[in-house]
mmCIF file of C-alpha atoms in Angstrom:
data_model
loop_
_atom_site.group_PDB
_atom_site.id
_atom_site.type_symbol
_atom_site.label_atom_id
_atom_site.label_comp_id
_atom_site.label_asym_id
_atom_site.label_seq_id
_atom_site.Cartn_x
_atom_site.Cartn_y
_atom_site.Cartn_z
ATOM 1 C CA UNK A 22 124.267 -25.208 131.555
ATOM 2 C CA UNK A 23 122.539 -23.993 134.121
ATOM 3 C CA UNK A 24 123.261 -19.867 133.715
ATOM 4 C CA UNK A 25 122.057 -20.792 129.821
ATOM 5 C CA UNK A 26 118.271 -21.703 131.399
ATOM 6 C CA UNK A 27 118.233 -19.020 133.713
ATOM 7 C CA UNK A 28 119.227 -16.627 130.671
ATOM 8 C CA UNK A 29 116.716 -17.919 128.538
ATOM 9 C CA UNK A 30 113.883 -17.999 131.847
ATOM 10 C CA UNK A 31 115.077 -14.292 132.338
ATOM 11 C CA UNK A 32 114.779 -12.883 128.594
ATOM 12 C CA UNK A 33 111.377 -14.841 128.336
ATOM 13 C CA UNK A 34 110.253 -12.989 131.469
ATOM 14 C CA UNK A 35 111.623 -9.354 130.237
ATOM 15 C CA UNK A 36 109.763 -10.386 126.686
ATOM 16 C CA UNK A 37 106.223 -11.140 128.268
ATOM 17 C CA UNK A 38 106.505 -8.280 130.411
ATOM 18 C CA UNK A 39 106.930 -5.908 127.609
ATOM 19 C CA UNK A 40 104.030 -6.733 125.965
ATOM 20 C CA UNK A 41 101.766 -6.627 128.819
ATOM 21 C CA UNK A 42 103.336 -3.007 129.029
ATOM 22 C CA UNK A 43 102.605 -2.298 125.493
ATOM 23 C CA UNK A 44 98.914 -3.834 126.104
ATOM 24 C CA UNK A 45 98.474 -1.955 129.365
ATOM 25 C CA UNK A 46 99.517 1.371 127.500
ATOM 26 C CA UNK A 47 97.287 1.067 124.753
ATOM 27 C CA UNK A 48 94.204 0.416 127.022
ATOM 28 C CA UNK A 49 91.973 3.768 127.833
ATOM 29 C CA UNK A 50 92.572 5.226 130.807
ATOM 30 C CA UNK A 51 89.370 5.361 132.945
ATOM 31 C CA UNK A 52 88.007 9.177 132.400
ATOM 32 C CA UNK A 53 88.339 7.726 128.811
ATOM 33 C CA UNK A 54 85.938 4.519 129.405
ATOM 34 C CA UNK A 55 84.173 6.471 131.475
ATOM 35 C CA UNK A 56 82.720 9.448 128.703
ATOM 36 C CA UNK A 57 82.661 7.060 126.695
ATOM 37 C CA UNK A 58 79.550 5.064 128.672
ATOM 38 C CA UNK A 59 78.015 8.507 127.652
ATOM 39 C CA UNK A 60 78.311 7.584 124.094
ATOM 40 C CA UNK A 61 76.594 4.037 124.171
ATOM 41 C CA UNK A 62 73.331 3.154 122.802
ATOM 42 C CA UNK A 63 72.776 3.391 126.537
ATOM 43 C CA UNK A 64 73.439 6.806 126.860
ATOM 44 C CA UNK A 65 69.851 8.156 127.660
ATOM 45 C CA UNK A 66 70.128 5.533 130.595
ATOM 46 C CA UNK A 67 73.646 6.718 131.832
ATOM 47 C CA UNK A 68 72.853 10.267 131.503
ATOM 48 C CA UNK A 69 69.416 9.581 133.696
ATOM 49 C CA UNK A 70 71.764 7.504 136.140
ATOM 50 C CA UNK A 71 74.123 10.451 136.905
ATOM 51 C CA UNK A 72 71.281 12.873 137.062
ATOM 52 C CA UNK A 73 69.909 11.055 139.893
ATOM 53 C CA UNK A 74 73.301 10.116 141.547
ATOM 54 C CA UNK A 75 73.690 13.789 141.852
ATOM 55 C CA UNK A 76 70.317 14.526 143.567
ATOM 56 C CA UNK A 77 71.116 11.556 145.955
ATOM 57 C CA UNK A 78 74.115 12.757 147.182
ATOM 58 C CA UNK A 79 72.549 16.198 147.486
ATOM 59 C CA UNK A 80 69.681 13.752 150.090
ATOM 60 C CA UNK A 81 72.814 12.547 151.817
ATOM 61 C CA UNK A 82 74.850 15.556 152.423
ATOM 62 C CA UNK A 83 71.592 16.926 153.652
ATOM 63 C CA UNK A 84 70.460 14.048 155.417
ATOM 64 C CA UNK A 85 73.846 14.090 157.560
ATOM 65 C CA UNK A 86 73.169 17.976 158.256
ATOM 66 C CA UNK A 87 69.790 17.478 159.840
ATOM 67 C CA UNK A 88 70.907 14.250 161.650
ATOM 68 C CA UNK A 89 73.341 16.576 163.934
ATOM 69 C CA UNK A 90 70.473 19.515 163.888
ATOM 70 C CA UNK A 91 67.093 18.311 164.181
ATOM 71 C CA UNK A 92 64.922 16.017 166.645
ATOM 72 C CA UNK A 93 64.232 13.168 164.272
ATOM 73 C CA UNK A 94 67.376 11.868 163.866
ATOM 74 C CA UNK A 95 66.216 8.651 163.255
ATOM 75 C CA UNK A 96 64.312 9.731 160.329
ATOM 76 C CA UNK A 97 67.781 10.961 159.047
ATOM 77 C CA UNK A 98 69.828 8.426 159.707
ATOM 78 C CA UNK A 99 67.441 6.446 157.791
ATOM 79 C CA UNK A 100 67.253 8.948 154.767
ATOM 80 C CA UNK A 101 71.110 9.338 154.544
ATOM 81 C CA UNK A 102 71.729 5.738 154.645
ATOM 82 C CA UNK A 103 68.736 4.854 152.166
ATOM 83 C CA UNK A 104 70.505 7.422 149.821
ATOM 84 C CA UNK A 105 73.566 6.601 149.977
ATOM 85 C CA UNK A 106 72.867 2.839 149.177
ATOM 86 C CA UNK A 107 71.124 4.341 146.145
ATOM 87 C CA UNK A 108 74.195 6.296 145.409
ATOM 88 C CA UNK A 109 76.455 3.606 145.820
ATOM 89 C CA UNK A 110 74.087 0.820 143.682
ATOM 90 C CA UNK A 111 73.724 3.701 140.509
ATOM 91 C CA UNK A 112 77.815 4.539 140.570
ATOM 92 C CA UNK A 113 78.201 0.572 140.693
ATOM 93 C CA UNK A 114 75.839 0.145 137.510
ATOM 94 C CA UNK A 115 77.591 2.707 135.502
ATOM 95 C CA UNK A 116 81.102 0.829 136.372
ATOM 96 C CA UNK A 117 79.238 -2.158 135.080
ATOM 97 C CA UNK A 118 78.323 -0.742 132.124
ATOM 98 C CA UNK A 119 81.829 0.964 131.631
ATOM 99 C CA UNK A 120 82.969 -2.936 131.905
ATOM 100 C CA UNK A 121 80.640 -3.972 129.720
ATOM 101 C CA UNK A 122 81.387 -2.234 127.234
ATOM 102 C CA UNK A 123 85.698 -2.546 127.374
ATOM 103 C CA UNK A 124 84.419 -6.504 127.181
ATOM 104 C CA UNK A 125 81.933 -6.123 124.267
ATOM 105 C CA UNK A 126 85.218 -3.945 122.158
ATOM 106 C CA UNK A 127 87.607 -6.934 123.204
ATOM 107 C CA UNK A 128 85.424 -9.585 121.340
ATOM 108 C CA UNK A 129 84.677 -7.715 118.844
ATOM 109 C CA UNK A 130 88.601 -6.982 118.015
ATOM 110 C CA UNK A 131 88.988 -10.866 118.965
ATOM 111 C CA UNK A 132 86.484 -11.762 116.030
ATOM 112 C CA UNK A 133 88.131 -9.404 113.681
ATOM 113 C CA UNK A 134 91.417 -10.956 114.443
ATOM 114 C CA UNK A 135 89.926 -14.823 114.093
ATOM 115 C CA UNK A 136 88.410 -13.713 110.618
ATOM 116 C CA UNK A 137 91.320 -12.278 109.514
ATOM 117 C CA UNK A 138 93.661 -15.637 110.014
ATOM 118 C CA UNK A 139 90.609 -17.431 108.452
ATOM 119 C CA UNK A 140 90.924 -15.511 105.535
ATOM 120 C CA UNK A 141 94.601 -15.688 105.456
ATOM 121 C CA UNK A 142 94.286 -19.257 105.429
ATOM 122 C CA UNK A 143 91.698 -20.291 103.375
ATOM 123 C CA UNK A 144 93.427 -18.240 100.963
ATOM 124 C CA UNK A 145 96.367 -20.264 101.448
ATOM 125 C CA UNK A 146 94.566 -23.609 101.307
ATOM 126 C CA UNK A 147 93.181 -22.471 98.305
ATOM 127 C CA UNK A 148 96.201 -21.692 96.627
ATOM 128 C CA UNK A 149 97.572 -25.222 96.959
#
């Protein structure tokens, strides 16, 4: 009786675990999500983001250089960390806006799928 539960605990187990595999796979990997941020309606934004994440870490790298070779370091210090924070706060808004938009194409496939069993049973309400 007992190898029968553990059987039926076991293939449950194997079952669920295949379709998170088959849900996992189908996801976009994230060079995927992240081009397609550059597609958005917020595009403009994005592509104005990365321009200026690029020119900040071009500060920091040579905020760090003049740290070791100049007098003010303290003016460095402050310029590389001030940049990188920058940096670090426009990479974390386009990762919020790549999440954003995965969450926004998940309800919208979850309100396709709701309207669809509506249908299907209204139509079958209907019928009787």
């Amino acid at each position: 009786m007992m190898m029968n539960f553990d059987e039926k605990i076991k293939q449950s187990l194997q079952a669920e675990q295949h379709n998170l595999e088959s849900i996992l796979e189908s996801d976009p990997g994230l060079f995927k999500q992240l081009s397609g941020v550059y597609n958005g309606n917020m595009r403009r934004w994005t592509i104005l983001g990365t321009f200026f994440a690029f020119i900040l870490t071009a500060i920091f790298i040579l905020s760090a250089y003049q740290f070791f070779n100049s007098e003010q370091q303290l003016f460095w210090a402050v310029c590389f960390v001030s940049s990188l924070m920058m940096q670090i706060a426009i990479k974390l808004w386009l990762f919020m806006e790549m999440n954003r938009q995965s969450i926004m194409k998940e309800i919208k496939r979850s309100e396709l799928e709701i309207r669809l069993v509506l249908s299907e049973h209204l139509t079958s309400n209907s019928r009787t």
